[in-house]
Coordinates of C-alpha atoms in Angstrom, one line a residue:
X25 CA 45.1 -73.1 206.1
X26 CA 43.2 -71.2 208.5
X27 CA 41.2 -73.0 211.3
X28 CA 37.6 -74.5 211.4
X29 CA 34.9 -71.8 212.1
X30 CA 33.1 -73.0 214.7
X31 CA 29.5 -73.7 215.0
X32 CA 27.3 -70.6 217.1
X33 CA 23.8 -70.1 216.2
X34 CA 24.3 -66.5 214.6
X35 CA 25.9 -67.8 211.5
X36 CA 22.4 -68.0 210.2
X37 CA 20.3 -64.8 209.8
X38 CA 16.2 -65.5 209.5
X39 CA 14.8 -63.2 206.7
X40 CA 11.1 -61.6 208.3
X41 CA 9.1 -63.2 204.9
X42 CA 10.8 -66.4 205.4
X43 CA 7.3 -68.0 206.5
X44 CA 5.7 -66.4 204.1
X45 CA 7.8 -67.8 200.7
X46 CA 7.4 -70.9 201.8
X47 CA 3.7 -70.6 201.9
X48 CA 4.0 -69.8 198.3
X49 CA 7.0 -72.5 197.7
X50 CA 4.0 -75.3 198.6
X51 CA 1.6 -73.8 196.4
X52 CA 4.0 -73.2 193.3
X53 CA 4.9 -77.2 194.8
X54 CA 1.2 -78.3 195.1
X55 CA 0.9 -76.6 191.3
X56 CA 3.6 -79.3 190.5
X57 CA 1.7 -82.4 192.5
X58 CA -1.4 -82.3 191.5
X59 CA -0.9 -82.1 188.0
X60 CA 1.4 -84.6 187.6
X61 CA -1.1 -87.2 189.4
X62 CA -3.8 -86.8 188.2
X63 CA -2.2 -86.7 184.4
X64 CA -0.7 -90.1 185.7
X65 CA -3.0 -91.0 188.7
X66 CA 0.4 -91.6 191.1
X67 CA 1.8 -89.1 193.3
X68 CA 5.6 -88.6 192.7
X69 CA 7.6 -86.1 194.3
X70 CA 7.6 -82.6 193.3
X71 CA 11.3 -82.1 192.9
X72 CA 13.7 -85.2 191.9
X73 CA 10.9 -86.7 190.9
X74 CA 12.4 -90.0 188.1
X75 CA 14.4 -92.5 189.7
X76 CA 17.3 -93.7 187.7
X77 CA 18.5 -96.3 190.4
X78 CA 17.9 -98.0 194.0
X79 CA 21.2 -99.2 195.2
X80 CA 21.9 -100.9 198.9
X81 CA 24.9 -100.4 200.8
X82 CA 27.0 -99.6 203.5
X83 CA 28.5 -96.6 204.4
X84 CA 31.8 -97.3 206.3
X85 CA 33.6 -94.7 209.0
X86 CA 36.5 -93.9 208.6
X87 CA 38.9 -95.1 212.3
X88 CA 41.6 -92.5 213.6
X89 CA 40.1 -89.1 212.3
X90 CA 41.0 -86.2 213.8
X91 CA 38.7 -84.4 216.2
X92 CA 37.3 -81.7 213.9
X93 CA 36.6 -84.4 211.4
X94 CA 35.1 -86.5 214.4
X95 CA 31.4 -85.2 214.3
X96 CA 27.9 -86.3 214.5
X97 CA 27.4 -89.4 212.3
X98 CA 31.2 -89.2 211.7
X99 CA 32.2 -89.2 215.5
X100 CA 32.6 -93.2 216.0
X101 CA 34.3 -95.5 213.3
X102 CA 31.9 -98.4 212.1
X103 CA 29.1 -99.5 209.8
X104 CA 25.8 -98.5 209.0
X105 CA 23.4 -99.6 206.5
X106 CA 23.0 -97.4 203.4
X107 CA 20.0 -96.6 201.1
X108 CA 20.9 -94.5 197.9
X109 CA 18.8 -93.3 194.9
X110 CA 20.2 -91.5 191.9
X111 CA 17.7 -88.8 190.3
X112 CA 17.3 -85.6 187.5
X113 CA 16.1 -83.0 188.9
X114 CA 12.2 -82.2 187.5
X115 CA 9.0 -82.7 189.3
X116 CA 7.2 -84.4 186.6
X117 CA 8.7 -87.5 184.9
X118 CA 10.1 -86.7 182.0
X119 CA 11.6 -88.8 178.7
X120 CA 15.5 -88.8 179.9
X121 CA 16.2 -86.9 176.8
X122 CA 15.8 -84.1 178.6
X123 CA 19.0 -83.7 180.1
X124 CA 18.8 -82.3 183.8
X125 CA 21.6 -82.1 186.7
X126 CA 22.0 -85.6 188.4
X127 CA 20.5 -85.8 191.8
X128 CA 21.9 -88.4 194.4
X129 CA 20.2 -89.2 197.7
X130 CA 21.5 -91.2 200.4
X131 CA 19.6 -92.6 203.6
X132 CA 22.4 -93.8 206.6
X133 CA 21.0 -96.3 208.7
X134 CA 21.0 -96.6 212.5
X135 CA 22.5 -93.7 213.4
X136 CA 23.0 -92.5 217.5
X137 CA 22.7 -89.1 218.9
X138 CA 20.0 -86.5 219.5
X139 CA 17.4 -85.5 216.5
X140 CA 16.4 -82.9 214.6
X141 CA 12.7 -81.7 215.8
X142 CA 10.3 -84.1 214.2
X143 CA 13.2 -86.1 212.8
X144 CA 11.5 -89.7 213.0
X145 CA 13.2 -92.7 213.2
X146 CA 17.1 -93.5 213.2
X147 CA 18.1 -92.0 210.0
X148 CA 20.6 -89.3 208.8
X149 CA 19.7 -87.8 205.9
X150 CA 22.3 -86.4 202.5
X151 CA 20.8 -84.6 199.8
X152 CA 23.3 -83.7 196.6
X153 CA 23.5 -82.5 193.3
X154 CA 26.2 -82.9 190.9
X155 CA 27.3 -78.8 190.7
X156 CA 28.5 -77.4 193.3
X157 CA 26.2 -73.7 193.5
X158 CA 22.3 -74.0 194.1
X159 CA 20.8 -71.8 191.6
X160 CA 19.5 -69.0 193.5
X161 CA 20.9 -66.9 196.9
X162 CA 17.4 -67.7 198.9
X163 CA 14.1 -69.1 198.8
X164 CA 12.6 -66.3 197.5
X165 CA 14.5 -65.8 194.2
X166 CA 14.3 -69.5 194.1
X167 CA 10.2 -69.0 194.4
X168 CA 10.4 -67.2 190.8
X169 CA 11.7 -70.1 188.7
X170 CA 9.4 -72.5 190.7
X171 CA 6.9 -70.7 189.3
X172 CA 8.0 -71.0 186.0
X173 CA 8.9 -74.5 186.1
X174 CA 5.0 -74.9 187.7
X175 CA 4.0 -73.4 184.8
X176 CA 5.7 -76.3 181.9
X177 CA 4.6 -79.1 184.5
X178 CA 3.0 -81.6 182.7
X179 CA 3.2 -79.9 179.3
X180 CA 4.4 -80.7 175.1
X181 CA 6.8 -83.2 176.1
X182 CA 8.6 -83.1 172.5
X183 CA 8.9 -79.3 173.2
X184 CA 11.6 -80.1 176.2
X185 CA 13.0 -82.7 174.9
X186 CA 13.5 -80.1 171.7
X187 CA 14.6 -77.2 174.2
X188 CA 16.9 -79.5 176.2
X189 CA 19.0 -80.2 172.5
X190 CA 19.8 -77.0 172.3
X191 CA 20.5 -76.0 175.6
X192 CA 23.1 -78.2 176.5
X193 CA 24.6 -77.0 173.4
X194 CA 24.4 -73.3 174.6
X195 CA 26.4 -74.7 178.1
X196 CA 29.0 -76.6 176.1
X197 CA 29.6 -72.9 174.6
X198 CA 29.4 -71.7 177.8
X199 CA 31.6 -74.3 179.0
X200 CA 34.1 -73.7 176.7
X201 CA 35.0 -70.6 177.4
X202 CA 34.8 -70.7 181.2
X203 CA 31.6 -70.4 182.0
X204 CA 29.1 -72.3 183.8
X205 CA 25.4 -71.9 184.2
X206 CA 23.3 -73.7 186.8
X207 CA 20.1 -72.3 185.7
X208 CA 20.4 -73.3 182.1
X209 CA 21.5 -76.7 183.9
X210 CA 18.3 -76.9 185.4
X211 CA 16.2 -76.0 182.4
X212 CA 17.5 -78.5 180.5
X213 CA 20.6 -77.9 179.3
X214 CA 23.0 -80.3 181.9
X215 CA 24.8 -82.5 180.6
X216 CA 23.3 -86.3 179.8
X217 CA 25.9 -87.8 181.4
X218 CA 25.8 -91.3 183.6
X219 CA 25.1 -90.6 187.0
X220 CA 27.4 -94.0 188.3
X221 CA 30.2 -91.0 187.3
X222 CA 29.3 -88.0 188.8
X223 CA 30.2 -86.4 192.0
X224 CA 27.8 -85.3 193.9
X225 CA 27.7 -82.2 196.5
X226 CA 25.5 -80.9 199.2
X227 CA 25.5 -77.2 197.5
X228 CA 24.2 -75.8 201.3
X229 CA 25.7 -75.8 204.6
X230 CA 26.0 -77.5 207.7
X231 CA 25.8 -77.9 211.2
X232 CA 29.0 -80.2 211.6
X233 CA 28.8 -80.6 215.3
X234 CA 31.0 -77.9 216.7
X235 CA 31.5 -76.7 213.7
X236 CA 30.4 -76.3 209.4
X237 CA 30.4 -78.0 206.8
X238 CA 29.4 -79.2 203.3
X239 CA 29.0 -82.7 201.9
X240 CA 30.3 -84.5 199.1
X241 CA 30.0 -87.8 197.5
X242 CA 32.9 -88.9 194.8
X243 CA 33.2 -91.5 193.1
X244 CA 36.5 -94.0 193.6
X245 CA 35.9 -97.3 192.3
X246 CA 37.7 -97.9 188.8
X247 CA 34.7 -98.9 187.3
X248 CA 32.7 -95.9 188.4
X249 CA 35.3 -92.8 187.5
X250 CA 35.4 -94.8 183.9
X251 CA 32.1 -93.3 183.4
X252 CA 32.6 -90.4 184.4
X253 CA 31.6 -88.1 181.9
X254 CA 29.7 -90.5 179.7
X255 CA 27.0 -88.9 178.4
X256 CA 23.9 -91.3 177.6
X257 CA 22.2 -91.5 174.0
X258 CA 18.0 -91.7 175.0
X259 CA 16.7 -90.7 172.0
X260 CA 14.4 -93.0 171.3
X261 CA 15.2 -94.4 174.7
X262 CA 12.6 -92.2 177.3
X263 CA 14.4 -94.6 180.0
X264 CA 17.6 -94.8 179.1
X265 CA 19.6 -93.5 182.5
X266 CA 17.6 -96.4 184.4
X267 CA 18.7 -99.2 181.7
X268 CA 22.1 -98.3 181.9
X269 CA 22.6 -98.1 185.2
X270 CA 20.8 -101.4 186.0
X271 CA 23.3 -102.7 182.9
X272 CA 26.0 -100.8 185.1
X273 CA 25.0 -101.9 188.2
X274 CA 24.9 -106.0 186.9
X275 CA 28.8 -105.7 187.4
X276 CA 29.9 -103.3 189.1
X277 CA 31.3 -103.4 192.7
X278 CA 30.5 -99.3 193.4
X279 CA 33.1 -97.8 196.1
X280 CA 32.9 -93.3 196.7
X281 CA 34.2 -91.3 199.0
X282 CA 31.8 -89.3 201.6
X283 CA 33.5 -85.8 202.0
X284 CA 33.3 -83.1 204.6
X285 CA 34.2 -79.4 203.7
X286 CA 34.8 -77.3 206.7
X287 CA 34.0 -74.2 206.4
X288 CA 37.2 -71.7 207.5
X289 CA 35.8 -68.3 206.6
X290 CA 32.7 -67.4 207.2
X291 CA 32.6 -64.7 204.0
X292 CA 34.9 -66.6 201.8
X293 CA 32.4 -69.8 202.2
X294 CA 28.7 -68.1 203.2
X295 CA 26.2 -70.0 205.3
X296 CA 23.3 -67.5 203.6
X297 CA 24.2 -67.7 199.7
X298 CA 24.5 -70.7 198.0
X299 CA 25.5 -69.6 194.6
X300 CA 28.7 -68.9 195.9
X301 CA 30.9 -71.9 196.4
X302 CA 33.4 -72.4 198.9
X303 CA 36.7 -72.7 196.8
X304 CA 38.7 -76.1 198.1
X305 CA 42.1 -74.4 197.8
X306 CA 40.9 -72.1 200.8
X307 CA 38.0 -75.3 202.7
X308 CA 39.4 -78.8 201.0
X309 CA 37.0 -81.2 201.4
X310 CA 38.4 -84.3 203.2
X311 CA 37.5 -87.8 203.6
X312 CA 35.3 -89.4 206.5
X313 CA 33.9 -92.1 205.4
X314 CA 33.2 -95.0 202.0
X315 CA 29.9 -95.7 200.7
X316 CA 30.3 -99.6 198.9
X317 CA 28.0 -100.8 196.7
X318 CA 28.6 -104.8 195.5
X319 CA 26.9 -105.2 191.7
X320 CA 23.1 -105.5 192.1
X321 CA 19.7 -104.9 190.6
X322 CA 19.2 -101.2 190.7
X323 CA 15.7 -101.4 189.7
X324 CA 15.0 -104.3 192.0
X325 CA 11.1 -104.2 192.4
X326 CA 10.9 -105.0 195.9
X327 CA 13.7 -102.1 196.7
X328 CA 12.1 -99.9 194.5
X329 CA 8.8 -100.2 196.2
X330 CA 10.6 -100.2 199.6
X331 CA 12.6 -97.1 199.0
X332 CA 11.4 -94.7 195.9
X333 CA 7.6 -95.0 197.0
X334 CA 7.7 -95.8 200.8
X335 CA 10.1 -93.7 201.8
X336 CA 11.2 -89.8 201.6
X337 CA 14.4 -87.7 201.4
X338 CA 14.5 -84.8 203.7
X339 CA 17.6 -83.0 204.9
X340 CA 16.0 -82.5 208.0
X341 CA 15.8 -86.0 208.7
X342 CA 18.5 -86.9 211.1
X343 CA 20.7 -85.4 213.8
X344 CA 20.9 -82.3 215.1
X345 CA 24.5 -81.9 214.9
X346 CA 24.1 -82.1 211.2
X347 CA 21.8 -79.1 211.7
X348 CA 20.9 -77.7 207.8
X349 CA 21.6 -74.1 207.6
X350 CA 20.9 -70.9 205.7
X351 CA 17.9 -69.6 204.1
X352 CA 17.2 -72.4 201.3
X353 CA 17.3 -74.9 204.0
X354 CA 15.4 -73.7 206.0
X355 CA 12.9 -73.6 203.4
X356 CA 13.1 -77.1 202.8
X357 CA 11.4 -78.2 205.6
X358 CA 8.4 -77.7 205.4
X359 CA 8.1 -78.2 201.7
X360 CA 9.9 -81.4 201.5
X361 CA 7.2 -82.7 204.3
X362 CA 4.2 -81.4 202.5
X363 CA 5.4 -82.9 199.0
X364 CA 5.9 -86.5 201.1
X365 CA 2.3 -85.9 202.2
X366 CA 0.1 -85.1 199.0
X367 CA 2.1 -88.0 197.8
X368 CA 1.1 -90.3 201.2
X369 CA -2.4 -88.8 201.0
X370 CA -3.1 -89.5 196.9
X371 CA -1.8 -93.1 197.0
X372 CA -2.8 -94.3 199.7
X373 CA 1.0 -95.5 200.9
X374 CA 2.6 -94.8 204.1
X375 CA 5.9 -92.5 203.9
X376 CA 8.2 -93.8 206.9
X377 CA 11.3 -93.9 208.3
X378 CA 13.1 -97.7 208.3
X379 CA 12.7 -98.9 212.3
X380 CA 9.9 -96.7 212.5
X381 CA 5.7 -97.6 212.5
X382 CA 5.0 -94.2 210.2
X383 CA 6.9 -91.1 209.1
X384 CA 5.3 -88.4 206.5

């Protein structure tokens, strides 16, 4: 196996039109944010708006990691409090019969080290979904999909449910012949799976101290792996996923491995194109820690208020040692902040990092 590629600034290639594309992304997100807020009277996130569970637990960083894995947050063995937010990727609050990819956001507290620019507090955020590749190679291509989604935001739920049923069938047929379609999944054709059994991936690459990596969180507790691939019947139950997770977590001691996939060949594991899967036989995931969650109410009102309403999750909140890399990640900085600022203004509820007086 090839040694990991060492990080240097020239692994990124900044496109000349990035600022213009980011402005257009913010305009499209504004359409989503405004329509949902005006219809419901409450502002939500422009992506991954609907939460299915908010969990509190710990991340234990493994001791004795080899030097290439002992980087950034993972350079020092120890335990950190974490919040986990499970979600679905739409920017409006849809009934769960519209089946979309699952998301997992992880906020690790009390993290030491130099911070990214404007990264308040002392947390490290990781944002992942239950797929291995992003739906667009760059922000400009993603903008086209976002405009389509913005045009359908908060419109005709019944049609979305019906379309999702059809798209799920199409996706299953493609999967049966060895084809996976992130585009069909993002439009409502994803399997309606239990989020507790899913493996999540960062999709985009990050600096990993001296190296470059993608991240993954994978269930390892038997009670979680037993749920892998289990589909939830959401017929007539708009919050079926949330209710299922809440019921299950009352009796589950959850355990997930936190894994790192080091880049070993910039051509085969590119930084700027997240539609290219980093094949695990060429760049394997390696465990660097474990997330543990005790049985709890995953929809505890106080925790939901504190995390879902009063915090934001951004890949740009964290250590300079885990700087987000690539065009999609660069575009996420301003757009995530833009979304959080909208929520803060509309809901008149300050958003902040744990331990910080006030965030954005």
